[in-house]
C-alpha cells in the first residue's frame, strides 16, 4: 500500500479536504518526477556535448599531428635543399673568384701592353720628329757618280755613321783631289768616313780601304791626348789641308755618300 493511499484511508472520514491534499501530493510527486527527467535529459545532453567535444579535440589532435609530421618532412626537405643550394652557391662564388682573378690578370697584362704601346708610340713620335728635323736640315749635293747628304744636326761619329747606313749609304769617303776641292767649296765642318780606331795610326775608310790620298791640316793627325781616332772635314783657307782627327765621341755634323751602282 502506497503513502497516498494510506493518507486517503486515514482521512476518508473527514470529507473533500484529504482528497485535495492527496491530489496536491500527487502533483508534487509528478513535478519532482519531471524535474528528475529534465535533469536526466540535461545530464544526457551534457554527456553528448562532452563526447562531441572530445571527438572534435581528437580530430583536431590527429590533424595537428599530421601537420606536424608534414612540417617535419618539409623542414628536412628544405634543409637538404638548402645544403645543395649552399654547395652550388659556394661553387658559384669560387668560379666567380677565379674569373675575377683571371680578369685582374688580363687587366694587368693589358695595362702593361698599353704602357708598352705608349712607350713605343712615344719613341716613334720622337723618331718622327728627329727625322723631320733631319730632313728639314738636309742638304743634298751631287758630284761625279755620288750623291751626298749633309746633315746639319750633330751626332757622335758612330751615331752619324749609323744614320747613313740606315739610309743605305755611309759616311763620306774622299778619294780624289777633285772631291776634296768640291767639299772645300761647301765650307762644311762634318765627320768623314775615316778612322784609326782599330789600330792607332792606320787610317781606314769605312769601306775597309786604306787611306792613300790625304788632305790633313798641318800638324794633323796628332791623336791629341791619345784619344783622337775619327777624322773631320773642317773649313780652312787651304783647300787641300782641311782634315783633323778628333775624339769619336764628339758631336759633329756629318755627310753621307751614296755611290751610284755602275
Ligand atoms: Ca767619295
Ligand atoms: Ca788616333
Ligand atoms: Ca787632332
Coordinates of C-alpha atoms and ligand atoms in Angstrom, one line a residue:
X1 CA 0.0 0.0 0.0
X2 CA 1.3 3.4 -1.0
X3 CA 1.7 6.5 1.2
X4 CA -1.0 8.4 -0.7
X5 CA -3.4 5.6 -0.4
X6 CA -2.8 5.4 3.4
X7 CA -3.4 9.2 3.6
X8 CA -6.8 8.7 1.8
X9 CA -7.7 5.9 4.2
X10 CA -6.7 7.8 7.2
X11 CA -8.6 10.9 6.2
X12 CA -11.5 9.3 4.3
X13 CA -13.9 10.2 7.0
X14 CA -13.1 13.9 7.0
X15 CA -14.7 14.8 3.6
X16 CA -13.1 16.6 0.5
X17 CA -10.1 18.2 2.2
X18 CA -8.0 15.0 2.3
X19 CA -8.6 14.2 -1.3
X20 CA -7.3 17.6 -2.3
X21 CA -4.3 17.0 -0.2
X22 CA -3.7 13.8 -1.9
X23 CA -4.1 15.4 -5.3
X24 CA -1.7 18.0 -4.2
X25 CA 0.8 15.5 -3.1
X26 CA 0.4 13.6 -6.4
X27 CA 1.1 16.9 -8.2
X28 CA 4.2 17.4 -6.2
X29 CA 5.4 13.8 -6.9
X30 CA 4.8 14.3 -10.7
X31 CA 6.6 17.6 -10.6
X32 CA 9.5 16.0 -8.9
X33 CA 9.5 13.3 -11.5
X34 CA 9.5 15.8 -14.3
X35 CA 12.4 17.6 -12.6
X36 CA 14.3 14.3 -12.4
X37 CA 13.5 13.5 -16.1
X38 CA 14.6 17.0 -17.1
X39 CA 17.8 16.7 -15.0
X40 CA 18.4 13.3 -16.6
X41 CA 17.9 14.8 -20.1
X42 CA 20.2 17.7 -19.3
X43 CA 22.8 15.3 -18.0
X44 CA 22.5 13.2 -21.1
X45 CA 22.8 16.3 -23.3
X46 CA 25.9 17.3 -21.3
X47 CA 27.4 13.9 -21.8
X48 CA 26.6 14.0 -25.6
X49 CA 28.2 17.5 -25.7
X50 CA 31.2 16.3 -23.8
X51 CA 31.5 13.4 -26.2
X52 CA 31.2 15.6 -29.3
X53 CA 33.8 18.0 -27.7
X54 CA 36.2 15.1 -27.1
X55 CA 35.7 13.9 -30.7
X56 CA 36.4 17.3 -32.1
X57 CA 39.5 17.7 -30.0
X58 CA 40.7 14.3 -31.0
X59 CA 40.1 15.1 -34.7
X60 CA 42.0 18.3 -34.2
X61 CA 44.8 16.5 -32.5
X62 CA 45.1 14.0 -35.3
X63 CA 45.2 16.9 -37.9
X64 CA 47.8 18.7 -35.8
X65 CA 49.9 15.5 -35.7
X66 CA 49.6 15.1 -39.4
X67 CA 50.6 18.8 -39.9
X68 CA 53.5 18.4 -37.6
X69 CA 54.8 15.3 -39.4
X70 CA 54.3 17.1 -42.7
X71 CA 56.1 20.1 -41.4
X72 CA 59.0 17.9 -40.2
X73 CA 59.2 16.3 -43.6
X74 CA 59.2 19.7 -45.3
X75 CA 61.8 21.0 -42.8
X76 CA 64.1 18.1 -43.6
X77 CA 63.5 18.6 -47.4
X78 CA 64.2 22.3 -47.0
X79 CA 67.3 21.6 -45.1
X80 CA 68.6 19.2 -47.7
X81 CA 67.7 21.7 -50.5
X82 CA 69.5 24.4 -48.6
X83 CA 72.6 22.3 -48.3
X84 CA 72.5 21.6 -52.0
X85 CA 71.9 25.2 -52.9
X86 CA 74.6 26.3 -50.4
X87 CA 77.1 24.0 -52.1
X88 CA 76.1 25.3 -55.5
X89 CA 76.4 28.9 -54.4
X90 CA 79.8 28.3 -52.8
X91 CA 80.9 26.7 -56.1
X92 CA 79.5 29.7 -58.0
X93 CA 81.4 32.0 -55.7
X94 CA 84.6 30.1 -56.3
X95 CA 84.1 30.3 -60.0
X96 CA 83.4 34.0 -59.8
X97 CA 86.5 34.5 -57.7
X98 CA 88.6 32.6 -60.3
X99 CA 87.1 34.6 -63.1
X100 CA 87.7 37.8 -61.2
X101 CA 91.4 36.8 -60.6
X102 CA 91.6 35.9 -64.3
X103 CA 90.2 39.3 -65.3
X104 CA 92.5 41.1 -62.9
X105 CA 95.5 39.3 -64.6
X106 CA 94.1 40.2 -68.0
X107 CA 93.6 43.8 -67.0
X108 CA 97.2 43.8 -65.6
X109 CA 98.5 42.4 -68.8
X110 CA 96.5 44.8 -70.9
X111 CA 97.7 47.7 -68.7
X112 CA 101.3 46.6 -69.3
X113 CA 100.6 46.3 -73.1
X114 CA 99.1 49.7 -73.1
X115 CA 102.2 51.1 -71.3
X116 CA 104.4 49.4 -73.8
X117 CA 102.4 50.7 -76.7
X118 CA 102.5 54.2 -75.2
X119 CA 106.3 53.9 -74.9
X120 CA 106.6 52.6 -78.5
X121 CA 104.3 55.5 -79.7
X122 CA 106.4 58.0 -77.7
X123 CA 109.6 56.6 -79.3
X124 CA 108.0 56.7 -82.8
X125 CA 107.0 60.3 -82.3
X126 CA 110.5 61.1 -81.2
X127 CA 112.0 59.3 -84.2
X128 CA 109.5 61.1 -86.5
X129 CA 110.4 64.4 -85.0
X130 CA 114.1 63.6 -85.4
X131 CA 113.6 62.5 -89.0
X132 CA 111.6 65.6 -89.7
X133 CA 114.3 67.7 -88.2
X134 CA 117.0 65.9 -90.1
X135 CA 115.3 66.2 -93.5
X136 CA 114.4 69.8 -92.8
X137 CA 118.1 70.5 -92.3
X138 CA 119.2 68.1 -95.0
X139 CA 121.3 69.4 -97.9
X140 CA 121.6 67.3 -101.0
X141 CA 124.6 67.5 -103.4
X142 CA 125.9 65.6 -106.3
X143 CA 129.5 65.1 -107.6
X144 CA 130.6 62.6 -110.2
X145 CA 128.7 59.4 -109.6
X146 CA 127.9 60.1 -106.0
X147 CA 125.1 61.8 -104.2
X148 CA 125.8 63.4 -100.8
X149 CA 123.6 64.4 -97.9
X150 CA 124.8 66.9 -95.4
X151 CA 123.1 66.7 -92.1
X152 CA 123.1 69.9 -90.1
X153 CA 122.3 68.4 -86.7
X154 CA 125.1 66.9 -84.7
X155 CA 125.9 63.3 -83.5
X156 CA 128.9 61.2 -82.5
X157 CA 130.9 59.6 -85.3
X158 CA 129.3 56.1 -84.6
X159 CA 125.8 57.5 -84.4
X160 CA 126.3 59.6 -87.6
X161 CA 127.6 56.5 -89.5
X162 CA 124.6 54.5 -88.3
X163 CA 122.3 57.3 -89.6
X164 CA 124.0 56.9 -93.0
X165 CA 123.8 53.1 -93.0
X166 CA 120.1 53.3 -92.1
X167 CA 119.6 55.2 -95.4
X168 CA 121.6 52.7 -97.4
X169 CA 124.7 55.0 -97.6
X170 CA 127.8 55.5 -95.5
X171 CA 129.9 58.4 -94.2
X172 CA 131.8 60.4 -96.9
X173 CA 134.9 58.9 -98.5
X174 CA 137.2 61.4 -100.2
X175 CA 139.2 59.5 -102.8
X176 CA 140.4 62.3 -105.1
X177 CA 141.7 65.9 -105.1
X178 CA 138.6 67.0 -107.1
X179 CA 136.2 65.5 -104.5
X180 CA 138.3 67.3 -101.7
X181 CA 138.0 70.6 -103.5
X182 CA 134.3 70.1 -104.1
X183 CA 133.7 69.9 -100.4
X184 CA 136.0 72.8 -99.6
X185 CA 133.7 74.9 -101.7
X186 CA 130.7 73.7 -99.5
X187 CA 132.5 75.2 -96.4
X188 CA 131.4 72.3 -94.2
X189 CA 132.5 71.0 -90.8
X190 CA 131.4 67.4 -90.7
X191 CA 132.5 63.8 -90.0
X192 CA 134.4 61.9 -92.7
X193 CA 134.2 58.1 -93.0
X194 CA 137.8 57.8 -91.8
X195 CA 139.1 56.3 -88.6
X196 CA 142.1 54.7 -86.9
X197 CA 140.2 53.2 -84.0
X198 CA 141.2 49.6 -84.9
X199 CA 144.9 50.4 -84.9
X200 CA 146.4 53.7 -83.9
X201 CA 147.9 55.5 -86.9
X202 CA 146.4 53.1 -89.5
X203 CA 143.7 55.2 -91.1
X204 CA 140.9 53.3 -92.9
X205 CA 137.9 54.4 -94.8
X206 CA 134.5 53.0 -93.8
X207 CA 134.6 50.7 -96.9
X208 CA 137.6 49.0 -95.4
X209 CA 140.1 50.5 -97.9
X210 CA 143.4 52.1 -96.6
X211 CA 143.8 55.8 -96.9
X212 CA 146.1 56.6 -99.8
X213 CA 145.3 60.3 -100.7
X214 CA 145.3 62.6 -97.6
X215 CA 144.4 66.2 -97.0
X216 CA 145.2 66.7 -93.3
X217 CA 145.7 70.1 -91.9
X218 CA 149.2 70.9 -90.8
X219 CA 150.2 69.0 -87.6
X220 CA 147.3 66.6 -88.0
X221 CA 146.5 63.9 -87.3
X222 CA 148.0 64.4 -83.8
X223 CA 145.9 62.0 -81.8
X224 CA 145.8 64.6 -79.1
X225 CA 145.6 63.1 -75.5
X226 CA 145.8 59.7 -77.2
X227 CA 142.1 59.9 -77.9
X228 CA 141.5 61.2 -81.4
X229 CA 140.5 58.3 -83.8
X230 CA 137.9 59.9 -86.1
X231 CA 138.5 62.4 -89.0
X232 CA 136.5 65.5 -89.5
X233 CA 136.4 67.8 -92.5
X234 CA 137.0 71.4 -91.4
X235 CA 136.8 74.8 -93.1
X236 CA 140.3 76.0 -93.9
X237 CA 141.9 78.6 -96.2
X238 CA 144.0 75.8 -97.8
X239 CA 141.6 73.7 -99.8
X240 CA 143.9 70.7 -99.7
X241 CA 144.6 70.7 -96.0
X242 CA 141.3 70.5 -94.2
X243 CA 141.2 67.3 -92.2
X244 CA 141.6 66.9 -88.5
X245 CA 141.4 63.9 -86.1
X246 CA 139.1 64.3 -83.1
X247 CA 137.6 62.2 -80.3
X248 CA 134.9 60.0 -81.9
X249 CA 132.5 60.8 -79.1
X250 CA 132.4 64.5 -80.1
X251 CA 129.2 65.7 -81.7
X252 CA 129.6 67.0 -85.3
X253 CA 127.5 67.4 -88.4
X254 CA 128.1 64.6 -91.0
X255 CA 128.0 63.9 -94.7
X256 CA 126.6 60.7 -96.1
X257 CA 127.7 59.4 -99.5
X258 CA 125.6 57.2 -101.7
X259 CA 127.6 56.0 -104.7
X260 CA 125.6 55.0 -107.8
X261 CA 125.9 51.3 -108.7
X262 CA 127.8 51.1 -112.1
Ligands
LIG1 CA1 133.7 59.6 -102.4
LIG2 CA1 144.2 58.1 -83.4
LIG3 CA1 143.7 66.4 -84.0

